[in-house]
Amino acid sequence: MSKQIHRRTVLKAAMAGAGLIGAGPLLSARPAKAAPEELTMLSWYGHAEPDAVAEFEEVNNVRIKKKYYVGGDQMLALLAQSPPGTYDVILTDREYVEQLVAADMIERLSPEDYPFDDFFPEFQKFPGHWMGDDLYSVMIRFGYLGLSYNTAVLTEKDAMSYAVMWDDKVKGRVGHFDWHLPNFGVVSQFDGNADPFDLSDDRWQAVQDRVFSLKPQVAGYFDYGGVLSSLRSGEVAAIPGIGDWITGVLQRDGATVATAIPEEGGLMWAESLSIGKGSRRPDLAQRFIQYMTSPAGQVRTAKLQAYPALLPTEGGWKALQASDPDEAARQGMVASGPNAMDLLRNGRIKPRALPVRQSLEAWNDAWSRYKNL
Amino acid sequence: MLSVTNRSPGAVLSATAVSRGTVPRFARLIYPLAWATPMAAWQTLFFVVPLGFLIVLTFWKVENYRLVAALDPVNWIAVYGTPYFWSVYLRTCAMAAGAAALISLIAFPCAYFLAFHLDKGARRLAVLLLITPFFTSYLVRVYTWQAFLGDNGLINAALQGAGREPVAMLNTVFGTFVGYATLCLPLVVLLQFMSLVNIDRSLIEAARNLRCPPWRTVWAVIVPSARVGLVLGATFAFILTFGDFVSPTYLGGGNPPTLGILITDFTKAGNQWPRAAVVAVTMVTTLILVAFFAVRFAYKTRRRSHG
C-alpha cells in the first residue's frame, strides 16, 4: 500500500513537472516585447557593464553577452581558440588591430558608416586602425600614460621628469604595472628616443640598462588591482607607464594621486571597436559601434566606471561639457584654454606600439630578467 | 556462566573459519577492492591523468597564440636555458624550506602547550579555534593583512603613535612570510599537536624518574617520539608554500618573484602555456621528491631504540 502511494506521488510530481516544462515556452512567449537579440562582445573589463551599454540595450532590445580579457595576448589567445563568429564586437588596443587583421579575425569596415567627420583630424585616419585605405577598427576612446604619483610625496614639478624615479624620495616606493610595453616605452622616451618603440639593438640595450638600474627603487610588480591598492594606500609613490585610467578612478575615491606627462614625453593608448570575422549579427554590431561613437555613447565611455578616458570626437566633448562640466574639466576636454589635445599636438605624446625591430618575446624576456635581478 | 563466555569467542572463530571455507576467493577480494577503488579512481582521474596531460603539454608549441600539438623539446630547452629560471627555482626552494623550518619552530611551543598543559575541554576548544581560520578564504585573509602591514597600516600607525619610525613590511619578503604563516601555521600546529598528544606518557615519566632535565626530556624523548607529526607538519608547510602564488604576489609585491609568479608570467606573455607547464612539471617533481624523502624519514624505524 505504502509503495503504491509512493509511486502515485512520484507519478503526480512527474506529471506536474512535465506540465510545467510544456507550459514553459508558452509562458515565455507571452511578454509584450520580443525576446532580446544577443550581441556577443569581447573586451577589456567594464565595457559591457550597464553604465556603458544599458541605454543601447534598452533602445535596441539587445542583450550584450560579454567576455572580458586581461591583456592583448589573452584576447588573441581567446580568439584563436574559438570558432569564427563567436564574437560580434571586439574592443582592442590599437597595437593589436594589425595582428587581428593579419590573422583574419576581424571584418573590413565601410568608413561611411561611421561619423569620422566628427573626429578630431588626428584620429580620422588613425594609423593602426587603417591598413592603407581599408578601415578595420573604429576608435572610441584614448588616454595618456606618463608618471602617476602620490601628491603628498612628490610635487607636480618633481613628476615632470622620469628622473625622479631614481630619487631618494621614492626609494623602495616605485611600483610597476606588470607589463613590459609601457614601462620600457616611457623609459625609452626618457632616454631620448624619438620613436620609443623603434630601437636599434644598441638603443634597446641602453633602455634595458636604464630600466635595470631602477631595481633598487622598486617596491613591487602589480596587477591592475595591486596598482590601485598600492597607490591608494601610499605604499607606492610613483608608477611609470600608467595614467588617468588608474589615477582617475582613485581620484573619484578621494585619493591623493595624479598623473603627469613628464617633459621627456608620454605614451598614448587607444581603444577601438571591430566586428569579428564571421559575425552573425554584423548590422547590430555596426549599430553598436555607431552608438559608442555618437555623443551619447561617447559621454558614457568617457565616464566609464571601470576606467575613464578621453574622447576622439568633437561631438563627444561638447556633450560631456554640457552634461558633466566637472568631469570635462578634470580630463581637460574643454572648449577654451589648454586642453587634452594640446599634448598630442605639441608632440609630447607617442602612441604605444609593439617593438619594431625586436620581437615581443625579447622584450618580455627582458622584463622577466628585470623582475629577477 | 564461565563456560558461556569461554565458548562464545570460539564459536565466532569457527564461524569465520566456516565462512572462509565456503565463500569463493574472488568474493573475498571484492570487499577490500570496493573500499580501495574510489580512492584509486579519484587519484587516477584527478592526479595521474592531468599530470600526464601536463607532461604532454610541455612538448606542444604555440603558433600565433594557438596551442599546436607537437613533440618538440623546445620549451624544456627554452625554460631550462634561461638563467633566471634557476635563480627563481632556488629562491622558491629556499623560501619554502625557510618557511617550513620557521613555521615549525613557531608552531612547536604552541602544540606542546596544547598537548601537555591543557585539560581535555580547553584542548577541544583550542583545536576548534585552530580550525576556524579555514572558514575564511585564504585570499581574503591575505588581503586583510595588507591593512595591517602597509606603510600607513595599523601596525605602523601604532609604531608612529609610540614615536617610532615606520617599518616597511608590505611588499617585502617579510610580508610574504606572514602570508605563508597565515596559510600553514594552524595546520602545522594541529599536526604537531596530534603527534604530541599521542606520545606514551610513561616515557616522559621515566625520563623524569631518571632525573632527565626538562629541556633534555623535550629534545631526547618528546621530539623523537613525535617525529612523524613534526616532519609531516614541516612537509605540508613546504608543499603549500612552495606552490603558493597569493602571498608572494599580494604581500610580497611580486618582488622577488617565485615559481608561481613565473608561471603566470609565461601564460600572460604570448600565451606560453607549454612553458608554464615545464615550470609546473618541475615543481610537481620537486614536491614528489620532497614528500617521498620526508615520509621515508618520518617513518624510518628507530634502530637505536630497537637495537
XYZ file of C-alpha atoms in Angstrom:
680
model
C 0.000 0.000 0.000
C 2.599 2.451 1.046
C 4.588 1.574 -2.046
C 1.647 2.370 -4.300
C 1.060 5.720 -2.688
C 4.673 6.411 -3.103
C 4.573 5.531 -6.756
C 1.476 7.644 -7.284
C 3.086 10.662 -5.661
C 6.094 10.266 -7.851
C 3.904 9.980 -10.932
C 1.942 13.086 -9.961
C 5.088 15.040 -9.383
C 6.473 13.882 -12.689
C 3.282 14.878 -14.495
C 3.263 18.271 -12.817
C 6.896 18.724 -13.826
C 6.177 17.742 -17.407
C 3.252 20.155 -17.429
C 5.466 22.973 -16.296
C 8.094 22.198 -18.871
C 5.403 22.003 -21.542
C 3.978 25.336 -20.473
C 7.415 26.936 -20.371
C 7.611 28.047 -23.991
C 4.020 29.292 -23.857
C 4.709 31.401 -20.794
C 7.888 32.885 -22.140
C 6.209 33.718 -25.421
C 3.730 35.913 -23.586
C 5.719 39.118 -22.810
C 4.729 42.078 -24.925
C 8.277 42.585 -26.221
C 10.058 40.073 -28.400
C 12.953 38.206 -26.767
C 16.018 40.436 -26.905
C 18.584 39.772 -29.556
C 22.003 38.787 -28.342
C 25.228 40.589 -29.214
C 28.480 38.955 -28.154
C 31.362 41.181 -27.161
C 34.991 40.550 -26.289
C 36.586 43.408 -24.407
C 38.640 44.790 -21.567
C 36.833 44.847 -18.253
C 33.909 47.221 -17.817
C 32.843 47.975 -21.395
C 29.705 45.861 -21.292
C 28.532 46.975 -17.862
C 25.185 48.760 -17.500
C 26.832 52.185 -17.085
C 28.158 51.803 -20.635
C 25.532 49.837 -22.543
C 22.204 49.918 -20.653
C 20.768 52.589 -22.957
C 21.843 50.786 -26.124
C 20.404 47.513 -24.841
C 17.092 49.154 -23.935
C 16.602 51.106 -27.158
C 17.599 48.253 -29.459
C 16.129 45.434 -27.364
C 19.518 43.773 -27.245
C 21.265 41.826 -24.550
C 25.046 42.094 -24.695
C 26.792 38.873 -23.801
C 30.271 39.796 -22.685
C 33.586 38.096 -22.287
C 36.300 40.160 -20.614
C 40.011 39.635 -21.160
C 43.108 40.904 -19.386
C 45.781 41.942 -21.858
C 46.065 41.728 -25.624
C 47.817 38.377 -25.526
C 44.896 36.793 -23.747
C 42.499 38.390 -26.234
C 44.408 36.909 -29.183
C 44.502 33.534 -27.433
C 40.738 33.593 -26.810
C 40.063 34.466 -30.436
C 42.475 31.812 -31.683
C 40.683 29.176 -29.625
C 37.102 29.981 -30.594
C 35.384 29.405 -33.950
C 34.792 32.391 -36.273
C 31.635 34.295 -35.400
C 31.936 33.715 -31.656
C 32.303 37.437 -31.022
C 30.300 40.062 -32.888
C 32.149 43.037 -31.433
C 35.763 43.156 -30.295
C 37.272 46.004 -28.307
C 41.044 46.156 -28.642
C 44.064 48.284 -28.040
C 45.444 49.940 -31.151
C 48.629 47.851 -31.330
C 46.684 44.601 -31.644
C 44.427 45.614 -34.541
C 47.186 44.897 -37.031
C 47.621 41.408 -35.613
C 43.867 40.797 -35.797
C 43.892 41.821 -39.452
C 46.907 39.622 -40.172
C 45.206 36.655 -38.505
C 41.975 37.388 -40.462
C 39.946 37.710 -37.278
C 38.082 40.972 -37.982
C 35.951 42.277 -40.832
C 36.799 45.208 -43.083
C 34.522 48.163 -42.361
C 32.963 50.851 -44.553
C 34.170 54.292 -43.422
C 30.918 55.962 -44.500
C 29.014 54.009 -41.835
C 30.787 55.918 -39.069
C 30.898 59.622 -38.130
C 34.547 60.303 -38.988
C 33.701 63.942 -39.837
C 33.066 64.446 -36.142
C 36.506 63.002 -35.202
C 39.450 65.298 -34.468
C 41.621 65.429 -37.607
C 44.374 63.388 -35.908
C 42.003 60.465 -35.470
C 40.207 60.493 -38.797
C 42.688 58.116 -40.346
C 44.439 56.885 -37.261
C 47.473 54.688 -38.021
C 46.870 51.167 -36.826
C 43.144 51.253 -37.429
C 43.567 51.590 -41.171
C 45.624 49.307 -43.376
C 46.275 51.585 -46.336
C 42.805 52.797 -47.325
C 40.989 49.958 -45.636
C 39.308 50.572 -42.301
C 39.265 47.740 -39.748
C 38.606 49.367 -36.403
C 36.808 52.484 -35.133
C 38.382 54.426 -32.289
C 36.105 55.167 -29.357
C 38.439 56.403 -26.603
C 42.036 57.032 -25.695
C 44.238 58.150 -22.854
C 47.762 59.166 -21.938
C 50.389 57.284 -19.977
C 53.080 59.126 -18.057
C 54.150 59.098 -14.457
C 51.496 58.583 -11.817
C 52.457 59.753 -8.360
C 51.300 60.382 -4.843
C 50.798 64.142 -4.488
C 51.723 64.008 -0.792
C 55.200 62.675 -1.654
C 56.039 64.309 -4.991
C 55.130 67.709 -6.390
C 53.852 68.175 -9.903
C 57.237 69.730 -10.718
C 59.044 66.581 -9.434
C 56.876 64.426 -11.635
C 57.706 66.424 -14.745
C 60.754 64.203 -15.286
C 61.088 60.424 -15.103
C 64.444 61.125 -13.383
C 62.553 61.460 -10.087
C 62.062 57.689 -10.041
C 65.748 57.335 -9.150
C 65.439 59.931 -6.368
C 65.869 59.024 -2.695
C 62.401 60.443 -2.006
C 60.848 57.394 -3.632
C 63.447 54.778 -2.671
C 61.613 51.479 -2.346
C 58.392 53.182 -3.382
C 58.470 52.912 -7.163
C 55.838 50.476 -8.340
C 55.433 48.826 -11.711
C 52.375 47.820 -13.623
C 53.424 44.295 -14.550
C 53.559 44.680 -18.348
C 56.765 45.318 -20.237
C 55.446 47.553 -23.037
C 54.505 50.793 -21.228
C 57.426 50.520 -18.797
C 60.124 50.123 -21.441
C 58.247 52.652 -23.587
C 58.399 55.595 -21.185
C 61.992 54.836 -20.136
C 62.842 54.776 -23.838
C 61.361 58.272 -24.074
C 63.398 59.317 -21.024
C 66.445 58.011 -22.887
C 65.658 60.467 -25.680
C 64.382 58.058 -28.325
C 62.075 59.979 -30.641
C 60.236 56.802 -31.562
C 60.286 54.911 -28.267
C 59.496 51.535 -29.854
C 61.739 51.645 -32.916
C 65.129 50.959 -31.355
C 68.443 49.794 -32.750
C 69.968 46.965 -30.729
C 72.339 49.430 -29.022
C 69.493 51.728 -28.113
C 67.440 48.789 -26.879
C 70.344 47.653 -24.720
C 70.649 51.169 -23.295
C 66.944 51.212 -22.425
C 67.265 47.840 -20.665
C 70.299 49.035 -18.691
C 68.420 52.167 -17.672
C 65.387 50.157 -16.523
C 67.574 47.619 -14.700
C 69.282 50.460 -12.790
C 65.878 51.303 -11.300
C 65.694 47.948 -9.499
C 66.879 49.173 -6.040
C 63.992 51.668 -6.017
C 61.294 49.108 -6.827
C 58.592 48.162 -4.340
C 56.893 45.564 -6.481
C 55.260 44.465 -9.707
C 51.500 44.702 -9.564
C 48.428 43.618 -11.484
C 45.540 46.062 -12.017
C 44.120 45.556 -8.514
C 47.572 45.732 -6.941
C 48.342 49.012 -8.703
C 45.100 50.511 -7.407
C 45.559 49.376 -3.810
C 49.282 50.176 -3.541
C 48.790 53.686 -4.922
C 45.747 54.270 -2.774
C 47.429 53.106 0.454
C 50.501 55.239 -0.242
C 52.657 52.112 -0.264
C 53.843 53.136 -3.695
C 54.570 56.769 -4.543
C 55.415 56.615 -8.258
C 54.401 54.305 -11.102
C 55.635 54.867 -14.654
C 53.663 53.978 -17.761
C 50.169 54.263 -16.302
C 47.789 57.186 -16.411
C 44.409 58.653 -15.619
C 42.818 55.271 -16.347
C 44.176 54.351 -12.885
C 44.524 57.669 -11.060
C 41.177 58.952 -12.350
C 39.479 56.006 -10.662
C 41.372 56.697 -7.417
C 40.613 60.429 -7.528
C 36.893 59.624 -7.557
C 37.584 57.961 -4.191
C 39.482 60.989 -2.912
C 42.996 59.523 -3.030
C 45.931 61.971 -3.242
C 47.207 60.793 -6.620
C 47.703 62.344 -10.030
C 49.303 61.607 -13.381
C 51.851 63.889 -15.019
C 53.100 63.726 -18.576
C 56.825 64.387 -17.996
C 58.838 66.715 -20.232
C 60.503 63.699 -21.867
C 57.110 62.621 -23.142
C 54.345 60.145 -22.573
C 52.544 57.382 -24.390
C 49.054 57.149 -25.750
C 46.738 54.186 -25.636
C 43.699 53.969 -27.884
C 40.803 51.566 -27.761
C 38.684 50.798 -30.777
C 35.831 48.571 -31.820
C 35.945 45.991 -34.593
C 33.479 43.474 -35.971
C 34.534 39.865 -35.522
C 35.085 37.756 -38.642
C 32.006 35.694 -39.418
C 29.753 37.678 -37.082
C 26.141 36.526 -37.379
C 24.842 39.983 -36.469
C 27.063 42.415 -38.365
C 24.259 45.013 -38.647
C 23.705 45.026 -34.914
C 27.449 45.171 -34.312
C 27.633 48.138 -36.639
C 24.804 49.835 -34.771
C 26.691 49.307 -31.526
C 29.827 50.958 -32.895
C 27.694 53.820 -34.207
C 26.192 54.224 -30.747
C 29.570 54.259 -28.988
C 30.848 56.964 -31.370
C 27.660 59.049 -31.011
C 27.672 61.849 -28.400
C 25.502 59.764 -26.012
C 27.788 56.732 -26.179
C 30.891 58.904 -26.038
C 29.826 60.546 -22.769
C 29.259 57.110 -21.259
C 32.639 55.773 -22.304
C 34.410 58.946 -21.085
C 32.992 58.365 -17.614
C 33.199 54.565 -17.653
C 33.083 53.238 -14.080
C 35.944 50.824 -14.702
C 38.331 53.449 -16.060
C 37.762 56.899 -17.584
C 39.130 58.014 -20.951
C 39.467 60.887 -23.393
C 37.183 61.105 -26.419
C 38.243 61.314 -30.060
C 35.073 63.122 -31.239
C 34.170 66.799 -31.021
C 30.522 65.864 -30.517
C 31.564 63.767 -27.512
C 33.489 66.666 -25.988
C 30.547 69.044 -26.424
C 28.080 66.559 -24.950
C 30.353 65.948 -21.955
C 30.875 69.689 -21.387
C 27.092 70.117 -21.393
C 26.188 67.134 -19.233
C 29.136 66.941 -16.794
C 31.316 70.082 -16.940
C 33.331 68.948 -13.879
C 34.445 65.707 -15.487
C 35.134 67.531 -18.762
C 37.350 69.974 -16.864
C 39.054 67.238 -14.852
C 40.062 65.409 -18.014
C 40.892 68.606 -19.909
C 38.194 68.142 -22.564
C 37.329 71.834 -22.509
C 36.285 74.262 -25.268
C 38.684 77.084 -24.431
C 42.153 77.313 -22.953
C 44.673 74.477 -22.822
C 43.067 71.111 -23.405
C 43.879 67.417 -23.637
C 44.601 67.567 -27.369
C 47.485 70.030 -26.865
C 49.831 67.340 -25.537
C 49.257 65.243 -28.612
C 49.567 68.237 -30.937
C 52.847 69.503 -29.486
C 54.440 66.079 -29.946
C 54.916 65.131 -26.287
C 52.755 62.040 -26.750
C 53.656 58.996 -28.846
C 51.305 56.095 -29.490
C 52.088 52.948 -27.523
C 53.204 50.348 -30.049
C 54.751 46.923 -30.361
C 58.554 46.809 -30.647
C 59.531 47.401 -34.261
C 62.971 45.797 -34.515
C 62.900 43.275 -31.685
C 60.381 40.505 -31.088
C 57.719 40.860 -28.432
C 59.282 37.809 -26.814
C 62.649 39.570 -26.461
C 61.008 42.498 -24.670
C 59.057 40.187 -22.444
C 62.157 38.177 -21.646
C 63.998 41.358 -20.658
C 61.103 42.251 -18.372
C 61.303 38.836 -16.653
C 65.046 39.303 -16.213
C 64.439 42.732 -14.658
C 61.978 41.246 -12.189
C 64.549 38.645 -11.198
C 67.571 40.914 -10.762
C 28.473 -18.601 33.124
C 32.137 -19.175 32.678
C 31.583 -21.808 30.100
C 29.366 -19.479 28.088
C 31.903 -16.685 27.987
C 34.559 -19.157 27.099
C 32.583 -20.673 24.361
C 31.454 -17.585 22.500
C 34.847 -16.474 21.126
C 35.449 -19.972 19.931
C 32.066 -20.019 18.226
C 32.844 -16.764 16.420
C 36.185 -18.082 15.335
C 34.745 -21.271 13.954
C 32.030 -19.300 12.161
C 34.644 -17.210 10.376
C 36.569 -20.324 9.526
C 33.454 -21.843 8.011
C 32.635 -18.732 6.002
C 36.209 -18.524 4.766
C 35.930 -22.051 3.585
C 32.681 -21.543 1.717
C 32.901 -18.019 0.243
C 34.692 -18.121 -3.085
C 38.048 -16.478 -3.319
C 37.050 -13.707 -5.691
C 34.192 -12.580 -3.445
C 36.659 -12.215 -0.625
C 38.705 -9.918 -2.838
C 35.719 -7.730 -3.651
C 35.392 -6.348 -0.155
C 38.845 -4.697 0.094
C 38.658 -3.751 -3.586
C 35.348 -1.976 -3.042
C 36.996 0.122 -0.392
C 40.148 0.830 -2.336
C 38.628 1.562 -5.747
C 37.122 5.035 -5.161
C 40.438 6.364 -3.909
C 42.370 4.815 -6.789
C 39.820 6.039 -9.307
C 39.909 9.534 -7.839
C 43.690 9.655 -7.905
C 43.822 8.375 -11.469
C 41.153 10.728 -12.714
C 42.286 13.881 -10.939
C 46.019 13.416 -10.483
C 47.554 10.916 -12.893
C 45.542 11.910 -15.966
C 46.019 15.700 -15.550
C 49.683 15.164 -14.758
C 50.014 13.121 -17.939
C 48.321 15.894 -19.871
C 50.601 18.462 -18.272
C 53.654 16.489 -19.371
C 52.289 16.141 -22.905
C 51.598 19.878 -22.959
C 55.260 20.681 -22.286
C 56.063 19.346 -25.784
C 53.403 21.389 -27.577
C 54.114 24.554 -29.475
C 52.474 27.962 -29.630
C 51.870 29.342 -33.089
C 50.074 32.685 -33.397
C 48.788 32.380 -29.829
C 47.287 28.994 -30.639
C 48.419 25.774 -28.963
C 49.564 23.256 -31.544
C 50.100 19.597 -30.682
C 53.733 18.672 -31.291
C 56.575 16.641 -29.884
C 59.189 19.329 -29.577
C 61.616 19.759 -26.670
C 61.883 23.494 -27.416
C 60.050 24.540 -24.248
C 62.311 22.498 -21.978
C 65.364 23.950 -23.692
C 63.983 27.494 -23.508
C 62.962 27.348 -19.843
C 65.949 25.393 -18.528
C 68.240 27.556 -20.640
C 67.041 30.780 -19.006
C 69.424 31.760 -16.200
C 66.706 33.480 -14.194
C 64.618 30.296 -14.132
C 67.239 28.642 -11.942
C 67.544 31.641 -9.649
C 63.756 31.666 -9.211
C 63.800 27.904 -8.619
C 66.479 28.070 -5.951
C 64.865 31.108 -4.354
C 61.468 29.398 -4.195
C 63.039 26.248 -2.688
C 64.908 28.334 -0.119
C 61.834 30.376 0.786
C 59.659 27.258 1.167
C 62.331 25.475 3.244
C 62.800 28.568 5.386
C 59.042 28.877 5.851
C 58.770 25.175 6.783
C 61.538 25.498 9.397
C 60.325 28.801 10.793
C 56.667 27.829 10.950
C 57.577 24.502 12.601
C 59.596 26.379 15.224
C 56.777 28.818 15.924
C 54.194 26.038 15.992
C 56.067 23.717 18.358
C 55.705 25.655 21.655
C 52.029 26.165 20.882
C 51.402 22.488 20.083
C 53.460 21.485 23.152
C 51.378 23.703 25.392
C 48.125 22.323 23.970
C 49.255 18.729 24.364
C 50.775 18.822 27.843
C 49.374 21.779 29.742
C 45.682 21.936 28.890
C 42.862 19.782 30.164
C 40.610 17.984 27.700
C 37.889 20.641 27.473
C 40.314 23.512 26.880
C 42.142 21.400 24.320
C 38.955 20.753 22.391
C 38.242 24.475 22.327
C 41.806 25.200 21.174
C 41.528 22.686 18.337
C 38.236 24.259 17.290
C 39.902 27.677 17.267
C 42.734 26.296 15.140
C 40.181 25.124 12.582
C 38.263 28.430 12.386
C 40.827 30.213 10.131
C 39.868 27.729 7.404
C 36.302 29.122 7.470
C 37.545 32.182 5.577
C 39.186 32.083 2.181
C 42.953 32.333 2.257
C 42.850 35.137 -0.308
C 40.583 37.214 1.928
C 42.865 36.648 4.930
C 45.882 37.737 2.882
C 44.126 40.896 1.696
C 43.291 41.678 5.320
C 46.982 41.572 6.151
C 47.523 44.451 3.718
C 45.573 46.687 6.100
C 47.903 45.673 8.933
C 51.261 45.643 7.177
C 51.064 48.713 4.939
C 53.222 51.804 5.464
C 50.088 53.537 6.709
C 48.676 50.303 8.102
C 47.576 49.532 11.620
C 50.962 48.268 12.858
C 52.866 51.264 11.538
C 50.199 53.633 12.876
C 50.763 52.079 16.307
C 54.543 52.364 15.933
C 54.269 56.008 14.932
C 51.942 56.610 17.870
C 54.735 55.281 20.073
C 57.167 57.674 18.424
C 58.950 55.059 16.302
C 59.890 55.190 12.633
C 57.586 53.201 10.354
C 58.914 49.857 9.119
C 58.442 48.570 5.582
C 56.592 45.256 5.845
C 54.231 45.068 2.883
C 55.852 44.201 -0.464
C 58.843 42.625 1.274
C 59.928 39.028 1.874
C 58.750 39.540 5.444
C 55.251 40.194 4.089
C 55.427 37.005 2.032
C 56.380 35.012 5.132
C 53.478 36.492 7.104
C 51.247 35.178 4.334
C 52.964 31.778 4.414
C 52.329 31.557 8.160
C 48.684 32.523 7.597
C 48.420 29.654 5.142
C 50.217 26.952 7.154
C 50.544 27.743 10.854
C 47.167 26.387 12.044
C 47.660 23.174 10.066
C 51.210 22.651 11.337
C 50.125 23.237 14.946
C 47.343 20.674 14.521
C 49.645 18.047 13.010
C 52.288 18.573 15.710
C 49.640 18.549 18.427
C 48.186 15.218 17.273
C 51.601 13.646 17.403
C 52.496 15.123 20.776
C 49.223 14.216 22.415
C 49.677 10.559 21.470
C 53.135 10.198 22.982
C 53.309 7.444 25.561
C 53.327 9.442 28.810
C 55.221 6.700 30.632
C 58.292 7.554 28.517
C 58.212 11.125 29.830
C 57.669 9.904 33.389
C 60.570 7.506 33.016
C 62.798 10.342 31.856
C 61.724 12.374 34.849
C 62.300 9.481 37.249
C 65.783 9.116 35.808
C 66.315 12.826 36.564
C 66.472 13.940 32.979
C 66.304 17.771 32.953
C 63.159 19.227 31.268
C 64.960 20.599 28.204
C 66.643 17.311 27.573
C 63.357 15.484 28.010
C 61.908 17.607 25.204
C 64.931 17.076 22.985
C 65.718 13.420 23.701
C 62.275 11.973 24.384
C 59.424 14.152 23.124
C 60.822 15.325 19.792
C 61.931 11.846 18.634
C 58.630 10.318 19.781
C 56.619 12.931 17.881
C 58.852 12.790 14.807
C 56.112 11.698 12.421
C 53.916 14.708 13.205
C 56.789 17.160 13.250
C 58.144 16.004 9.894
C 54.695 15.843 8.298
C 53.925 19.345 9.569
C 57.117 20.745 8.071
C 56.483 18.826 4.837
C 52.992 20.239 4.489
C 54.355 23.721 5.140
C 56.960 23.203 2.402
C 54.444 21.844 -0.100
C 51.875 24.577 0.496
C 54.334 27.486 0.435
C 56.380 26.144 -2.492
C 53.397 26.413 -4.832
C 51.798 29.481 -3.286
C 51.079 32.370 -5.621
C 48.913 34.552 -3.396
C 51.323 35.640 -0.640
C 54.327 36.467 -2.855
C 52.012 38.484 -5.110
C 49.791 40.345 -2.673
C 52.076 40.643 0.364
C 55.481 40.354 -1.309
C 54.577 42.657 -4.209
C 55.879 40.065 -6.681
C 59.384 41.217 -5.790
C 61.340 38.947 -5.842
C 59.214 36.578 -7.945
C 58.618 32.909 -7.130
C 57.853 29.963 -9.426
C 54.112 30.563 -9.070
C 54.550 34.086 -10.406
C 56.810 32.820 -13.196
C 54.002 30.518 -14.348
C 51.595 33.451 -14.655
C 54.285 35.433 -16.492
C 54.567 32.705 -19.100
C 50.820 32.478 -19.609
C 50.421 36.254 -19.843
C 53.212 36.712 -22.367
C 52.500 35.151 -25.722
C 50.091 32.573 -24.276
C 53.045 30.302 -23.427
C 51.141 27.550 -21.620
C 53.686 24.888 -22.673
C 56.482 26.807 -20.933
C 54.287 27.312 -17.888
C 53.735 23.535 -17.983
C 57.506 22.961 -17.936
C 57.704 25.022 -14.747
C 54.708 23.174 -13.294
C 56.130 19.715 -14.072
C 59.425 20.763 -12.479
C 57.529 21.891 -9.393
C 55.459 18.699 -9.152
C 58.607 16.581 -9.496
C 60.321 18.583 -6.767
C 57.352 18.178 -4.449
C 57.072 14.433 -5.094
C 60.759 14.009 -4.230
C 60.490 16.157 -1.107
C 57.358 14.321 0.062
C 58.963 10.923 -0.633
C 62.115 11.636 1.369
C 60.198 13.359 4.155
C 57.817 10.436 4.590
C 60.708 7.973 4.491
C 62.481 9.974 7.164
C 59.328 10.302 9.273
C 58.555 6.573 9.324
C 62.148 5.317 9.386
C 62.394 2.594 12.029
C 64.251 3.769 15.064
C 67.227 1.457 15.065
C 68.662 2.763 18.307
C 65.572 2.137 20.386
C 65.110 -1.338 18.904
C 68.696 -2.439 18.972
